[in-house]
mmCIF file of C-alpha atoms and ligand atoms in Angstrom:
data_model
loop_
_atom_site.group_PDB
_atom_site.id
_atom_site.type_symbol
_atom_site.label_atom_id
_atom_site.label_comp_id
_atom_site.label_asym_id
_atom_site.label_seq_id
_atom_site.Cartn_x
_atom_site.Cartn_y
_atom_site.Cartn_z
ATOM 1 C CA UNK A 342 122.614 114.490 84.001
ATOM 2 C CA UNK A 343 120.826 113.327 87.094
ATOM 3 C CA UNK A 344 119.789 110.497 85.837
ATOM 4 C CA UNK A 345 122.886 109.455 83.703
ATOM 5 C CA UNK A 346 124.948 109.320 87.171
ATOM 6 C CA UNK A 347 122.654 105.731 87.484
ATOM 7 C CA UNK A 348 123.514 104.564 84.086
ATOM 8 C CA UNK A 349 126.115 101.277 83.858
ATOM 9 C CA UNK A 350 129.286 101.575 81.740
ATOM 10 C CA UNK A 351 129.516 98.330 79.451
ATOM 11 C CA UNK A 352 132.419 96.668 80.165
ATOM 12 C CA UNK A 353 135.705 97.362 78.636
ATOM 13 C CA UNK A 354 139.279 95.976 78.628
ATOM 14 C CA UNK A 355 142.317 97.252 79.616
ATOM 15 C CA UNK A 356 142.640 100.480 81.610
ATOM 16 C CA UNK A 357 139.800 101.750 80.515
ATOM 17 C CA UNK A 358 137.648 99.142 81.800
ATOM 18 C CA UNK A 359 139.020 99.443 85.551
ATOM 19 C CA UNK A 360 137.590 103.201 85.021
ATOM 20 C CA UNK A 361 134.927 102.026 83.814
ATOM 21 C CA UNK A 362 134.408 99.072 86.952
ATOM 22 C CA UNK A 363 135.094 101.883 89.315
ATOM 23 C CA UNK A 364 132.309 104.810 88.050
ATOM 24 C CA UNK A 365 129.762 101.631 87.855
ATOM 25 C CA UNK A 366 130.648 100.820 91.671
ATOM 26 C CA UNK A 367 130.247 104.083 92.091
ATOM 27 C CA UNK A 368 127.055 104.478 90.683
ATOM 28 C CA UNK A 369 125.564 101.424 92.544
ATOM 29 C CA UNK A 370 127.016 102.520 95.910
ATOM 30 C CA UNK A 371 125.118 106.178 95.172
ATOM 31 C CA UNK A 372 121.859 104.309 94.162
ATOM 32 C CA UNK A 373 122.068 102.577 97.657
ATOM 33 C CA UNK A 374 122.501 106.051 99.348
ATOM 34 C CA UNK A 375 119.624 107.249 97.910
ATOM 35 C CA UNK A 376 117.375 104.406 98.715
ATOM 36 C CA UNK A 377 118.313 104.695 102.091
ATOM 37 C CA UNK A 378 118.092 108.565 102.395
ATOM 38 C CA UNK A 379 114.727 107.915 100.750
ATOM 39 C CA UNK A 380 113.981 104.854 103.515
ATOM 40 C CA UNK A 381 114.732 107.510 106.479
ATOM 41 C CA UNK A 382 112.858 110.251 105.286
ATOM 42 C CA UNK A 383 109.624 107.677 105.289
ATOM 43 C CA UNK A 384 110.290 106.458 108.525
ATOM 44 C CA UNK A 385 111.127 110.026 110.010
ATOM 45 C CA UNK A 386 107.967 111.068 108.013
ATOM 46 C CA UNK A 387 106.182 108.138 110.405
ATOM 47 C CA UNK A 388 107.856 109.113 113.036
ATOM 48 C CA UNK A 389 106.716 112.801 113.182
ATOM 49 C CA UNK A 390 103.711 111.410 112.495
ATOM 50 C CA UNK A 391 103.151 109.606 115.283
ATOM 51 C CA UNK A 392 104.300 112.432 117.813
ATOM 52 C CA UNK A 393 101.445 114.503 116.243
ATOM 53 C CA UNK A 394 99.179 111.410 116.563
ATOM 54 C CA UNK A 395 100.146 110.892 120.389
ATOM 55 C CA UNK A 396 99.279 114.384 121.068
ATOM 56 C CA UNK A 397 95.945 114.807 119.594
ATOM 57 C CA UNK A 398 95.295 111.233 121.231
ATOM 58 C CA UNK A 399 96.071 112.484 125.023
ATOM 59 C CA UNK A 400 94.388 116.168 124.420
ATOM 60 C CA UNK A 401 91.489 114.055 123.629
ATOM 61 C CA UNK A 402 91.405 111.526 126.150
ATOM 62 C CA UNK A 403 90.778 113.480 128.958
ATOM 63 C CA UNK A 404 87.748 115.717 127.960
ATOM 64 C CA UNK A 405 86.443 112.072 126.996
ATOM 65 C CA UNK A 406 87.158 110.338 130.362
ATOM 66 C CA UNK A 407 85.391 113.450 131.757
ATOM 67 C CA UNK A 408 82.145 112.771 129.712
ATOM 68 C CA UNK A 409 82.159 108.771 130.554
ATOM 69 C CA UNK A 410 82.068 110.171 134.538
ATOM 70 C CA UNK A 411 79.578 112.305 134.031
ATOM 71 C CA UNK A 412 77.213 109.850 132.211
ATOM 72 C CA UNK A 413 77.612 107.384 135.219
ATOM 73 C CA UNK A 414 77.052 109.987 137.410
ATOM 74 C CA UNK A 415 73.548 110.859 135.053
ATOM 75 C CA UNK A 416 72.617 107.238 135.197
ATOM 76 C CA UNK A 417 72.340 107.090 139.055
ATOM 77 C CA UNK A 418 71.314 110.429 139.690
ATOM 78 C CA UNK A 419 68.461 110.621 137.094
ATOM 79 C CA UNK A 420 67.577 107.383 137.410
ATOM 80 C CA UNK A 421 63.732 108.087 137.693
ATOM 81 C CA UNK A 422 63.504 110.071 134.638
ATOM 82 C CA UNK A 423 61.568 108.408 131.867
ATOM 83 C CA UNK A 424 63.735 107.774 128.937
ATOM 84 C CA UNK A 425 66.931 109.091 130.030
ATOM 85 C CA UNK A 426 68.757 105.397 129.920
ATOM 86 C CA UNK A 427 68.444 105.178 125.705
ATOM 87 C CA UNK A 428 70.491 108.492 125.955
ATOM 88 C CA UNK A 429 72.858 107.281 127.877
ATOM 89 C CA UNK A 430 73.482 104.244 126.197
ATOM 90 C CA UNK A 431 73.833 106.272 122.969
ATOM 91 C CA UNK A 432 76.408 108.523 124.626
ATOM 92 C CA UNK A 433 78.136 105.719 126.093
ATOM 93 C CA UNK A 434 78.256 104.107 122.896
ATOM 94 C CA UNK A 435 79.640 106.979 121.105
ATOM 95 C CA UNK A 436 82.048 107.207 123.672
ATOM 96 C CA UNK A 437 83.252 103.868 123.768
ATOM 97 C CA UNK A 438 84.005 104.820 120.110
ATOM 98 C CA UNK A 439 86.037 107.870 120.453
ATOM 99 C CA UNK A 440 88.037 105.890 122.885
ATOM 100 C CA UNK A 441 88.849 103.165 120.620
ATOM 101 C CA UNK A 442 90.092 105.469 118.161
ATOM 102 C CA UNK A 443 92.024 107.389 120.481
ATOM 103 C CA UNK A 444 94.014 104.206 121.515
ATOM 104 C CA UNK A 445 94.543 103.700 117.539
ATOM 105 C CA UNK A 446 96.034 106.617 117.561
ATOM 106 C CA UNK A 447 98.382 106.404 120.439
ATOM 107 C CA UNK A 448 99.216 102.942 119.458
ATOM 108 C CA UNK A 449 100.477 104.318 116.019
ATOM 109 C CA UNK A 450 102.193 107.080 118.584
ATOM 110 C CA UNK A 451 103.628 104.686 120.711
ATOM 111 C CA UNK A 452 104.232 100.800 119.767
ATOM 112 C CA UNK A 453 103.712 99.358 122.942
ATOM 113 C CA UNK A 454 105.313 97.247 124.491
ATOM 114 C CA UNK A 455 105.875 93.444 122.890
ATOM 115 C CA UNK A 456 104.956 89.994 125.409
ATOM 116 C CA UNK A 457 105.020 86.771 123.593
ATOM 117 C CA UNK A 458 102.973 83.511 125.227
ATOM 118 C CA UNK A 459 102.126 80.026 123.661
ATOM 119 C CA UNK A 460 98.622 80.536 122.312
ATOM 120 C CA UNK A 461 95.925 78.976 120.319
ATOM 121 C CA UNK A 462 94.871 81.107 117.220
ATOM 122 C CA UNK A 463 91.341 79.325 117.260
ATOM 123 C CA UNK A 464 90.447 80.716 120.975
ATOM 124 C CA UNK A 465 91.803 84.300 120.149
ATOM 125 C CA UNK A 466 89.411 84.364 117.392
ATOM 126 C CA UNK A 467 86.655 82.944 119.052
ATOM 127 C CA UNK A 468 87.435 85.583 121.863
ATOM 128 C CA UNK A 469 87.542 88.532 119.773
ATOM 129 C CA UNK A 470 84.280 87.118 118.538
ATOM 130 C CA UNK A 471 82.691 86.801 121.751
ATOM 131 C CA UNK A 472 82.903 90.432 122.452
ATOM 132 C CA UNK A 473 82.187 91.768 119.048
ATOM 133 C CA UNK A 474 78.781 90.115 118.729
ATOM 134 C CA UNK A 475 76.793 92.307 119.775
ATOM 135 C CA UNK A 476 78.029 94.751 117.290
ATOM 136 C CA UNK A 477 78.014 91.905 114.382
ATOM 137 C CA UNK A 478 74.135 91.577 115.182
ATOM 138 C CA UNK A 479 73.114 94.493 115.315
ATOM 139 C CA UNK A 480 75.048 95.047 111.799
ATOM 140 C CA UNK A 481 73.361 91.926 110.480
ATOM 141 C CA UNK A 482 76.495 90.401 110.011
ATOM 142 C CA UNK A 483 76.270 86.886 110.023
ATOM 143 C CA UNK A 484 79.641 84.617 110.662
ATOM 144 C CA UNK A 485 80.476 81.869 109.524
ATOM 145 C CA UNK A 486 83.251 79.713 111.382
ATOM 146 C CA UNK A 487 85.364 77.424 110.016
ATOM 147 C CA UNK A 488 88.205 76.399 112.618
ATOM 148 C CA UNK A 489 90.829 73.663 111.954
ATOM 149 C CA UNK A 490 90.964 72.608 115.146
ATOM 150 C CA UNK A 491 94.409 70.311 114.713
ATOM 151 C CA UNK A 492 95.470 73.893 114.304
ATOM 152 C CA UNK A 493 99.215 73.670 116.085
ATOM 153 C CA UNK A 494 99.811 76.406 119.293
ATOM 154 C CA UNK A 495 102.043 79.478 118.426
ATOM 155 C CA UNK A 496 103.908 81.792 120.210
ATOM 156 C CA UNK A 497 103.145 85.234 120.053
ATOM 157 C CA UNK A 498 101.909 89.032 121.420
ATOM 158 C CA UNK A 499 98.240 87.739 121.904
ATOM 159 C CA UNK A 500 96.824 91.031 122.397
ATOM 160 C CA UNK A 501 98.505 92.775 119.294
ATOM 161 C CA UNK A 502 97.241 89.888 117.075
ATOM 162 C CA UNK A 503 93.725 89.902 118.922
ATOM 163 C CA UNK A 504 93.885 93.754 118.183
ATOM 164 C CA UNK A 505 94.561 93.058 114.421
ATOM 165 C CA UNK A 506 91.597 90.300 114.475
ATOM 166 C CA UNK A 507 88.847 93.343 115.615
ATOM 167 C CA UNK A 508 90.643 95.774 113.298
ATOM 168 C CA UNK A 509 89.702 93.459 110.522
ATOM 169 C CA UNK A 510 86.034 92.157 111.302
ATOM 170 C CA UNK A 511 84.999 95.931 112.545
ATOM 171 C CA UNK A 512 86.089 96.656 108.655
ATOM 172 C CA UNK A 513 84.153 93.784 107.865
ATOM 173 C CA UNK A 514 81.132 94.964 109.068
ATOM 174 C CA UNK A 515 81.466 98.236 108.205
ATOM 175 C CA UNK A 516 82.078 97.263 104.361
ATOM 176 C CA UNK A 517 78.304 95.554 105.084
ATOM 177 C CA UNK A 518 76.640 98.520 105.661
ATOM 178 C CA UNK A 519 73.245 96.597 105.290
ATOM 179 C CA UNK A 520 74.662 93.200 106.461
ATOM 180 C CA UNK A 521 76.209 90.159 105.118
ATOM 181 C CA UNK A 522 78.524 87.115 105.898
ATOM 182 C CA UNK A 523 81.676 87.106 107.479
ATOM 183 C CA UNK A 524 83.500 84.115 106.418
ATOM 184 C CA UNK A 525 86.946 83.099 108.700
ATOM 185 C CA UNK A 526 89.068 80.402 108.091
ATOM 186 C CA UNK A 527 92.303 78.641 109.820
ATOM 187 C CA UNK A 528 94.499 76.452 108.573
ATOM 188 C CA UNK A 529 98.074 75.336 108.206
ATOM 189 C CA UNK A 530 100.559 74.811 105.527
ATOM 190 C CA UNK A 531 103.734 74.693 105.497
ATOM 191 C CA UNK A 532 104.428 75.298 109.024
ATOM 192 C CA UNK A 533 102.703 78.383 108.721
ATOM 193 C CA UNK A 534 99.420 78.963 110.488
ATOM 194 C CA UNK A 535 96.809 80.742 108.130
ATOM 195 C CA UNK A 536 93.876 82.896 109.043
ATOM 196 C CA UNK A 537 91.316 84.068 106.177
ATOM 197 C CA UNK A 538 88.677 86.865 106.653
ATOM 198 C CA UNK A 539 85.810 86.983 104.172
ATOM 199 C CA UNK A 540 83.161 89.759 103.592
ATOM 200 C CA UNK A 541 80.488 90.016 101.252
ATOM 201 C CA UNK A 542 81.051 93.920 101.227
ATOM 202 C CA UNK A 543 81.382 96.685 99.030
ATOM 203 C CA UNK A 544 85.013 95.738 98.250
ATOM 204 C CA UNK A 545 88.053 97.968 97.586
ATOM 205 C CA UNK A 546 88.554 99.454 94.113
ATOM 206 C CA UNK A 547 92.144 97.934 92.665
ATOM 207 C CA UNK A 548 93.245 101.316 92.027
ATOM 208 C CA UNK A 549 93.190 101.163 96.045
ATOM 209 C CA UNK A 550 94.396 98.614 97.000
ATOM 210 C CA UNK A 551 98.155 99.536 97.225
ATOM 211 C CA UNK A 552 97.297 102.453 99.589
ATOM 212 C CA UNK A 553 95.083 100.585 102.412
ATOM 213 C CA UNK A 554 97.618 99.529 104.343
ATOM 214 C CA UNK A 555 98.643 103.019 104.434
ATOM 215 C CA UNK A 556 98.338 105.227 107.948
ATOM 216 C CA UNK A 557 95.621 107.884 107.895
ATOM 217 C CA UNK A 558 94.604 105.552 104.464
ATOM 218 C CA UNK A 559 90.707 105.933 105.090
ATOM 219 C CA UNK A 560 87.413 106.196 102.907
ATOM 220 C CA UNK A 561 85.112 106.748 105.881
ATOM 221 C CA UNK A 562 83.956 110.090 107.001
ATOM 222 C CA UNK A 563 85.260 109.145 110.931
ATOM 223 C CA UNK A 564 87.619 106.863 109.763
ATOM 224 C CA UNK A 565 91.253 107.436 111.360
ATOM 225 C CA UNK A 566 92.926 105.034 108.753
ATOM 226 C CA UNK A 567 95.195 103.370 111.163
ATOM 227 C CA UNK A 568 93.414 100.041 111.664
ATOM 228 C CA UNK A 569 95.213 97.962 108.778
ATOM 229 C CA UNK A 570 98.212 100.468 109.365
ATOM 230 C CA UNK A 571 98.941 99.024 112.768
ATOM 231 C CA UNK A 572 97.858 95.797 112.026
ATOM 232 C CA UNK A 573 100.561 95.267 109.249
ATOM 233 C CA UNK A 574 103.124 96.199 111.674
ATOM 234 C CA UNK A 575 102.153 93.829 114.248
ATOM 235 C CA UNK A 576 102.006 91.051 111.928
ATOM 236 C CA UNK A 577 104.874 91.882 110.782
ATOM 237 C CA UNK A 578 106.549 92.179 113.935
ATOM 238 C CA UNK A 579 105.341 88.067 114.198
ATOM 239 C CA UNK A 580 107.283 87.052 110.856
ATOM 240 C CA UNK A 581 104.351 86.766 108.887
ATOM 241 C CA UNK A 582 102.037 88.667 106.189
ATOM 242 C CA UNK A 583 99.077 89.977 105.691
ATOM 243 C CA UNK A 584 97.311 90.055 102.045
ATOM 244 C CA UNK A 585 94.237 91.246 100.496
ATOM 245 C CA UNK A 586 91.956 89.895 97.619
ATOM 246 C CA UNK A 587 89.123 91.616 96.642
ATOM 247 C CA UNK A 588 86.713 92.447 94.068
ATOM 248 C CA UNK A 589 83.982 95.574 94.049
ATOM 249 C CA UNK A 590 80.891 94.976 94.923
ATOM 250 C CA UNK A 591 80.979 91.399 95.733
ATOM 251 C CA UNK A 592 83.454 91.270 98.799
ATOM 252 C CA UNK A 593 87.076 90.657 100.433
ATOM 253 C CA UNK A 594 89.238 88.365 101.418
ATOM 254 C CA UNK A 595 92.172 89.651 104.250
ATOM 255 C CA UNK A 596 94.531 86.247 104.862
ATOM 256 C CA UNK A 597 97.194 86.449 107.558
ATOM 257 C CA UNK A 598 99.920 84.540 107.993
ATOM 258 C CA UNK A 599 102.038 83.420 111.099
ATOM 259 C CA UNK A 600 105.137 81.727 111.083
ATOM 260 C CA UNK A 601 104.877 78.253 113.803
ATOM 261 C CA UNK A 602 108.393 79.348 115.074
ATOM 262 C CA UNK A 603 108.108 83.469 115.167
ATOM 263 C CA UNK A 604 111.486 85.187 115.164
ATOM 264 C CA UNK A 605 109.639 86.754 118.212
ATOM 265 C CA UNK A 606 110.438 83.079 119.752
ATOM 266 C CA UNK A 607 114.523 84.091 120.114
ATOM 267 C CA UNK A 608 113.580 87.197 122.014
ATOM 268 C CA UNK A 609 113.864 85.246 125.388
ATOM 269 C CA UNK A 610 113.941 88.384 126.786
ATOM 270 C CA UNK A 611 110.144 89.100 125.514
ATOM 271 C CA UNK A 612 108.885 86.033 126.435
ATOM 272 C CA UNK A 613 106.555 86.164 129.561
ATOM 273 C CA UNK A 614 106.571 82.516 130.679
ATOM 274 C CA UNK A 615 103.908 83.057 133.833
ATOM 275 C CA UNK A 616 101.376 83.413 131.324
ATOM 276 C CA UNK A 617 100.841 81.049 128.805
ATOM 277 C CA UNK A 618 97.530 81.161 127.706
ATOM 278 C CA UNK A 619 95.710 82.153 125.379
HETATM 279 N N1 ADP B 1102 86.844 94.674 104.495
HETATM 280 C C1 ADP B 1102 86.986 95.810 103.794
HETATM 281 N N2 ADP B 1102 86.197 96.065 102.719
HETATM 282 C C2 ADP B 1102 86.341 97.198 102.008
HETATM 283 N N3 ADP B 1102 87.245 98.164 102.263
HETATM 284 C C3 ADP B 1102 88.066 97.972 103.308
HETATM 285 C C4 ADP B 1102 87.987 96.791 104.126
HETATM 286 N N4 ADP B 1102 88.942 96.878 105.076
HETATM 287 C C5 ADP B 1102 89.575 98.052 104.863
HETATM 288 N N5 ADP B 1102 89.055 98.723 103.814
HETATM 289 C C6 ADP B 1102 89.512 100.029 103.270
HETATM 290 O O1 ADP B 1102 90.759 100.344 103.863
HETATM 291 C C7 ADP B 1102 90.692 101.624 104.514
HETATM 292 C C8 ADP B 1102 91.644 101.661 105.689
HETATM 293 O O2 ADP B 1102 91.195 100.812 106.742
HETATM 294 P P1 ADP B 1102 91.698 101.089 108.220
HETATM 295 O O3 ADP B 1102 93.184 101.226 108.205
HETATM 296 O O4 ADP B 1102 91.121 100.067 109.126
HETATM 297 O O5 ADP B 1102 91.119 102.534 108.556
HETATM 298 P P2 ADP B 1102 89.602 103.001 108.818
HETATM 299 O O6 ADP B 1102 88.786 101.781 109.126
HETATM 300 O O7 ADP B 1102 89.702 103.938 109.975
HETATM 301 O O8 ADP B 1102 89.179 103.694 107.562
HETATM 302 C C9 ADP B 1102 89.205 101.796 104.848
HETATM 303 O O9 ADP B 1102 88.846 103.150 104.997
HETATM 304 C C10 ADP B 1102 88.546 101.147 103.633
HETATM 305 O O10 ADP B 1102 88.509 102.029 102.553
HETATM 306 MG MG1 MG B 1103 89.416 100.234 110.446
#
C-alpha cells in the first residue's frame, strides 16, 4: 500500500481522467515531501553531528595546548640533558598532529567563516607544497609538478582551497606507506581551472568509493574521516567538483574543478578587497 501511493494512474478521458490527473499530482507532490523530509533529516543528522564534533574538539584542545607548554618549557629547562631533544621533537610532532585533527573536527563543527581574494592556483599549490616537504621526504614521496603557468587568476577562499590541497597530498602520502610519486597537474578548459592529484598508492576498492567523501568515512586506525568530507564542501562552496579515479593497488587520481567566475564572485559582501594575493 505504501508503495502503491507512488504509482502513476495512466491517463484517462473524461471525468475520470481529471481524478485520475489529480491522485497523480498528488502522488508527485507526496514524493517531493518525502525527499525533502528525507534531505532534512541528513542535514540535521550533520548537524548534530557537528555539535558533538565541536565538543570533543574544544575538550581536547586544551589538555593539548597544555602539553605543547610544557614541552617548551622541557626544552629550555633540560636543555643539558643528553638526548632529551629527539623526545621532544617526537612529542611535538605528535602534537602538532592531534592539533590538526582537532581543527578538522571543529571545522566540520563550525564552517568558518568565507573571504574570497583574486589568487593564483599555481602559488597555492606550490605553497602548500613548501610546507609539506618535509613530511613528503621523509615519506619518500616524490612529486612531480606539472604547472600550466598561462593558468588564468581566480577568485576564491584561499585558505579553504589551500586546506583541501593538504587534505589531499597528506592522503597521498599516506596511501604510500613505503613511498611513491605524487603526480599534480593544472590546467584549463572550458573556463574552468583544473587541478589533478596523482598517487601511486594502495588505491580505494570501488565498492568504496561512493562512501569516501563521507564524514567520519575512514580506513585508518587514527583516521577522523573528515579530510575529503570538508574538502567537498569547500569546493563546493567555489562552484566546482571534486572527482576520484582510482584503481587498487596501482594508485589515484583526485581532479578538482573551479569555476573562472565562482558564484562566490556575487557575494560582494565576502569579498575582502585589501588582500588580494595569493
Ligand atoms: N589518495 C588516497 N588513496 C587511497 N585511499 C584514499 C585516498 N584518499 C582518501 N582515501 C580513503 O578515503 C578515506 C577518507 O579520507 P579522509 O576524509 O581524508 O579521512 P582520513 O584521512 O582521516 O581517513 C581514507 O580513510 C581512505 O580510505
Ligand atoms: Mg585525510
Amino acid at each position: 500500500m505504501e508503495k502503491d501511493i507512488h504509482h502513476l494512474l495512466p491517463e484517462m478521458s473524461g471525468e475520470l481522467g481529471q481524478v485520475a490527473r489529480a491522485v497523480n499530482r498528488m502522488a508527485v507532490s507526496l514524493t517531493e515531501k518525502e525527499r525533502l523530509e528525507d534531505q532534512l533529516r541528513q542535514s540535521e543528522h550533520l548537524i548534530a553531528l557537528g555539535r558533538l564534533a565541536t565538543g570533543v574538539a574544544h575538550e581536547l584542545r586544551n589538555p593539548i595546548g597544555i602539553i605543547k607548554t610544557l614541552v617548551e618549557l622541557m626544552k629550555q629547562e633540560y636543555s643539558q640533558v643528553s638526548g632529551i631533544e629527539e623526545f621532544t621533537r617526537a612529542i611535538d610532532e605528535q602534537v602538532d598532529r592531534q592539533a590538526l585533527e582537532i581543527q578538522e573536527l571543529l571545522d566540520f563543527g563550525r564552517p568558518t567563516k568565507v573571504s574570497i581574494k583574486e589568487c593564483s592556483v599555481n602559488d597555492l599549490i606550490k605553497g602548500v607544497l613548501s610546507f609539506s616537504a618535509a613530511m613528503l621526504r621523509k615519506q619518500r614521496v616524490g612529486v612531480v609538478l606539472q604547472l600550466d603557468n598561462k593558468l588564468s587568476r581566480i577568485f576564491a577562499d584561499t585558505e579553504k582551497l589551500k586546506q583541501v590541497f593538504v587534505n589531499i597530498i597528506v592522503n597521498a602520502a599516506e596511501a604510500m606507506p613505503s613511498g611513491g610519486k605524487l603526480e599534480i597537474i593544472t590546467r584549463e578548459t572550458d573556463n574552468m581551472v583544473v587541478i589533478s592529484f596523482s598517487d601511486t598508492g594502495e588505491g580505494i576498492p570501488a565498492e568504496e568509493m561512493v562512501r569516501i567523501f563521507d564524514p567520519f568515512y575512514t580506513t585508518k586506525k587514527t583516521g577522523t574521516g573528515l579530510g575529503l568530507s570538508i574538502s567537498y564542501q569547500s569546493i563546493q562552496l567555489h562552484g566546482g567538483t571534486i572527482e576520484v579515479d582510482s584503481a587498487l593497488n596501482k594508485g589515484s587520481t583526485f581532479i578538482i574543478s573551479l569555476p573562472l567566475i565562482s558564484p562566490l564572485c556575487d557575494r560582494s559582501d565576502l569579498l575582502d578587497a585589501k588582500n588580494s594575493g595569493n
